[in-house]
Tab-separated table of N, CA and C in Angstrom:
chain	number	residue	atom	x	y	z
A	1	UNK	N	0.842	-1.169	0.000
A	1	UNK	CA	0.000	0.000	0.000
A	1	UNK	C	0.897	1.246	0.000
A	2	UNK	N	0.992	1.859	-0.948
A	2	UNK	CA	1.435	3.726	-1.239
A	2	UNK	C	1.463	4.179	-0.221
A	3	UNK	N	2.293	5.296	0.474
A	3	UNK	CA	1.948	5.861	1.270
A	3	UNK	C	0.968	7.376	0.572
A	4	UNK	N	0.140	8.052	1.223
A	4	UNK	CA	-0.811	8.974	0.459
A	4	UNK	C	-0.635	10.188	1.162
A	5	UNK	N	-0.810	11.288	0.926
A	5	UNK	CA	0.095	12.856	1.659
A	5	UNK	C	-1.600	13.336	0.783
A	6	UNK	N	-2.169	13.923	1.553
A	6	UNK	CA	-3.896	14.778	1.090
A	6	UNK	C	-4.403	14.373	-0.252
A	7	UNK	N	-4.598	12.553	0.638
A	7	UNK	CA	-5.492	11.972	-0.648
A	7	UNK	C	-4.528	11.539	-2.046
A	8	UNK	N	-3.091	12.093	-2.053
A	8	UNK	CA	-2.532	11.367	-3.274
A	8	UNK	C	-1.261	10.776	-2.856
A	9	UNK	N	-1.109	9.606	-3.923
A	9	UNK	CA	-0.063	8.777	-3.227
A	9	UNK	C	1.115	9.223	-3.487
A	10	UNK	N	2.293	9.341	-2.521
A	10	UNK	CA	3.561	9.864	-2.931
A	10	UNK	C	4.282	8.367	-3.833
A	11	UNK	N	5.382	8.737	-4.131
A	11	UNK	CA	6.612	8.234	-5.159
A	11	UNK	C	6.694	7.347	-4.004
A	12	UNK	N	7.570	5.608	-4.834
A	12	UNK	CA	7.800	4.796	-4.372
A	12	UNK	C	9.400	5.151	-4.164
A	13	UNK	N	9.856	5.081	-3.181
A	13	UNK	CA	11.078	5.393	-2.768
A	13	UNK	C	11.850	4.579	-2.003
A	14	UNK	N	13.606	4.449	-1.960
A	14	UNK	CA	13.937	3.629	-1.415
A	14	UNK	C	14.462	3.971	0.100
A	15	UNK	N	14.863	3.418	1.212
A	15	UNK	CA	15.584	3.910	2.182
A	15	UNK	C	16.970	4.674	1.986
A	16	UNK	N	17.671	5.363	2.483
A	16	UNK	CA	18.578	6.074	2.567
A	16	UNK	C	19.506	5.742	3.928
A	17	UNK	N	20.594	5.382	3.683
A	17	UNK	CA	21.181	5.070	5.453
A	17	UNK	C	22.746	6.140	5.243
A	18	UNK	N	22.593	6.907	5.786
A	18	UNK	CA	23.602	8.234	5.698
A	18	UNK	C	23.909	8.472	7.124
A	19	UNK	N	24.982	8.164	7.701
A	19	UNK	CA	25.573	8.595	8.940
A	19	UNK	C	25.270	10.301	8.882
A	20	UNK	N	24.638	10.498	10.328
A	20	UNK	CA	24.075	11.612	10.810
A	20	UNK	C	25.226	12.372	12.434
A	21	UNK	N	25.879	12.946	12.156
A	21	UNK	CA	26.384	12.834	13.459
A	21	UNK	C	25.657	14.672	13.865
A	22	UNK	N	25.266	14.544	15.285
A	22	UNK	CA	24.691	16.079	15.357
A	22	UNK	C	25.239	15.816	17.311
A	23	UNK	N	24.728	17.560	17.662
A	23	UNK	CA	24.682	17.745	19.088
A	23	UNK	C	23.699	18.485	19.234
A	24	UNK	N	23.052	18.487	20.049
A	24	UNK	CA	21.736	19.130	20.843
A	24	UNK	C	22.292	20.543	21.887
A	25	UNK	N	21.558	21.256	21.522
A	25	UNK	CA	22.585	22.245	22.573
A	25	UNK	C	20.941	22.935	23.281
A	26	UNK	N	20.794	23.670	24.277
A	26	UNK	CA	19.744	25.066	24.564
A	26	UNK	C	20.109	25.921	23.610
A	27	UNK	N	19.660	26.425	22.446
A	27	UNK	CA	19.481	27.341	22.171
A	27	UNK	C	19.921	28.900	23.158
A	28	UNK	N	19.287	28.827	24.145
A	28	UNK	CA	19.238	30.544	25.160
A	28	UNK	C	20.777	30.217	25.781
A	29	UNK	N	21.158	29.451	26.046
A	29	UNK	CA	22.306	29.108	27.099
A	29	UNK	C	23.557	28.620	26.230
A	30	UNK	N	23.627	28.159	25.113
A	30	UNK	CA	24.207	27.692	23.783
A	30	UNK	C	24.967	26.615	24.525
A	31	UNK	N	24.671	26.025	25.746
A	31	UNK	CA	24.944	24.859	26.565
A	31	UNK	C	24.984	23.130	25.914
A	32	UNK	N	25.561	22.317	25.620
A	32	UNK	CA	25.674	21.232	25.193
A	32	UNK	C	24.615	20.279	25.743
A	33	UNK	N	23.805	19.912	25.472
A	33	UNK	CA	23.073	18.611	25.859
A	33	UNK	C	23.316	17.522	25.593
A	34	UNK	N	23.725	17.051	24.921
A	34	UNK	CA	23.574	15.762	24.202
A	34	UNK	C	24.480	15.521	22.636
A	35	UNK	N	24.850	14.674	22.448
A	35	UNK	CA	25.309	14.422	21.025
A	35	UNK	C	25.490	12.732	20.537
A	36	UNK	N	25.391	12.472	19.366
A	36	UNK	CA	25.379	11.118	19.235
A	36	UNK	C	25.546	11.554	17.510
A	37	UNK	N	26.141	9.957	16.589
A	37	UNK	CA	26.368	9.513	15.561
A	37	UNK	C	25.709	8.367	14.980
A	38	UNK	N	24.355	8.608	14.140
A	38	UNK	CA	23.667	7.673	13.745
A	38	UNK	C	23.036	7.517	12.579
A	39	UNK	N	22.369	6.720	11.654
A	39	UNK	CA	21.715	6.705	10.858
A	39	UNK	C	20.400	6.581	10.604
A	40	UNK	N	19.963	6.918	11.813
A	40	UNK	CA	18.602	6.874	12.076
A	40	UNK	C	18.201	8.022	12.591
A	41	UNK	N	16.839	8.592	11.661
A	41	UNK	CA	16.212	10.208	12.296
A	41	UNK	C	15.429	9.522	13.248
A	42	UNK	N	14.846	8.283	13.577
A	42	UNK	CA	14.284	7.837	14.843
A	42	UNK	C	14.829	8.146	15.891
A	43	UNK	N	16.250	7.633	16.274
A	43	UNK	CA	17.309	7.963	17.069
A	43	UNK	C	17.372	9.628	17.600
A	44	UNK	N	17.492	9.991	16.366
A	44	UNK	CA	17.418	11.331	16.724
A	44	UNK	C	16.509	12.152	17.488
A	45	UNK	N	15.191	12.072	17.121
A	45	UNK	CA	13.433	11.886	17.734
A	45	UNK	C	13.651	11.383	18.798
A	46	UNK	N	13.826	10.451	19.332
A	46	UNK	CA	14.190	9.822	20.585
A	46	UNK	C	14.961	10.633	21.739
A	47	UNK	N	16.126	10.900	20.800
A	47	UNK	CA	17.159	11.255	21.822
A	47	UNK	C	16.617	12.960	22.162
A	48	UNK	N	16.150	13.733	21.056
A	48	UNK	CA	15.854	15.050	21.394
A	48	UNK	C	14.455	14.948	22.461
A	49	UNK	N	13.681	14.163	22.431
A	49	UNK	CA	12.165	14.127	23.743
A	49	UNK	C	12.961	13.514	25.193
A	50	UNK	N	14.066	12.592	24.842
A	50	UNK	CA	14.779	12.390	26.191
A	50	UNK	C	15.828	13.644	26.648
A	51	UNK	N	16.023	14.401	25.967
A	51	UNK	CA	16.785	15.586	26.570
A	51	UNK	C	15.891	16.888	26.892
A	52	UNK	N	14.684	16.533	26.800
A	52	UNK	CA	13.738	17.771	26.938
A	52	UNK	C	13.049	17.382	27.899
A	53	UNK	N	13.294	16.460	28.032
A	53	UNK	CA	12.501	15.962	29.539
A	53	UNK	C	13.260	15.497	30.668
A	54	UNK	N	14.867	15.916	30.013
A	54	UNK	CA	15.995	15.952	31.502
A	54	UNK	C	16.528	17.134	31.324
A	55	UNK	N	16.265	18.232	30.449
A	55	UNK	CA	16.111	19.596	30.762
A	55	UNK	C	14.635	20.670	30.565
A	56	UNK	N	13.860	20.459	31.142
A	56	UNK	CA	12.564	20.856	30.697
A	56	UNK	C	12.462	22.635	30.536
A	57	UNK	N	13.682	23.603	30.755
A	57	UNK	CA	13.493	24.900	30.191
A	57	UNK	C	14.257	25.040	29.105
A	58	UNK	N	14.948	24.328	29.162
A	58	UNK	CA	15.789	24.577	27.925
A	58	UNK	C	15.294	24.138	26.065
A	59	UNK	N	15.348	25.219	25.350
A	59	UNK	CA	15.103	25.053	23.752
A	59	UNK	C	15.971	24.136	23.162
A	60	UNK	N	15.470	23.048	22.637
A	60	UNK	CA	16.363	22.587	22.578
A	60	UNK	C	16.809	23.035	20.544
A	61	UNK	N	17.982	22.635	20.494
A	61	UNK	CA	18.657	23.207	19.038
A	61	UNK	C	19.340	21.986	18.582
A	62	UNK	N	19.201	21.496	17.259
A	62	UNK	CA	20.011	20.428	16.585
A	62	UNK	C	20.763	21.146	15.347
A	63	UNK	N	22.033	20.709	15.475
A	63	UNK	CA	23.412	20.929	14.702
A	63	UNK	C	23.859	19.680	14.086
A	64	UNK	N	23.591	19.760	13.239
A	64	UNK	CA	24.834	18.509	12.389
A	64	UNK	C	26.213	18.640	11.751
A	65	UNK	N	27.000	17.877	12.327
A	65	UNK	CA	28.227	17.904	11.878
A	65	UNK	C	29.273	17.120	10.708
A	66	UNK	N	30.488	17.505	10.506
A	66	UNK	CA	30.808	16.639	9.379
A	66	UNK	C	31.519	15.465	10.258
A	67	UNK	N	31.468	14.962	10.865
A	67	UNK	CA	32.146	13.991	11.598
A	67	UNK	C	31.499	13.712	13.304
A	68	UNK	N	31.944	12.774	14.492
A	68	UNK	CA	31.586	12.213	15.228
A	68	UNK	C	32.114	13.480	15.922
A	69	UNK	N	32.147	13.448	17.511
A	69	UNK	CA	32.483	13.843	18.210
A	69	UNK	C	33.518	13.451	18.660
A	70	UNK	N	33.323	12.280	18.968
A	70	UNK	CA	35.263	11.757	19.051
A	70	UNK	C	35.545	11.130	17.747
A	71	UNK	N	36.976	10.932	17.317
A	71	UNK	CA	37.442	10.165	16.440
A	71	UNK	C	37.565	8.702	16.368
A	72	UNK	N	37.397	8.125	15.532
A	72	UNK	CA	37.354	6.429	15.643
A	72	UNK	C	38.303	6.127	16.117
């Protein structure tokens, strides 16, 4: 079954697996929260509702980078 976007079906498309490496920062405080290297925007979704709910004033902001945070 198509997936359908207001009644019409979008393009059959394939997955994409592209290493994502980003850090989460507050926005107001430009403070580091979080960072991780993955290929999954799930992961990402995940990890940004678990840092907003172990900092609950803080905005949170996503940055992507060209590489990990540490080196292999």
């Amino acid at each position: 079954m198509p997936d359908t976007w207001n009644g019409e079906p979008l393009p059959e498309r394939g997955r994409k697996f592209t290493d994502i490496h980003y850090r989460l920062y507050d926005r107001r405080t430009k403070r580091l929260l979080s960072f991780n290297s993955t290929n999954s925007i799930d992961c990402i979704v995940t990890d940004v509702l678990r840092t907003q709910q172990e900092h609950l004033d803080a905005q949170i902001c996503a940055v992507e980078y060209d590489g990990p945070a540490y080196p292999n």
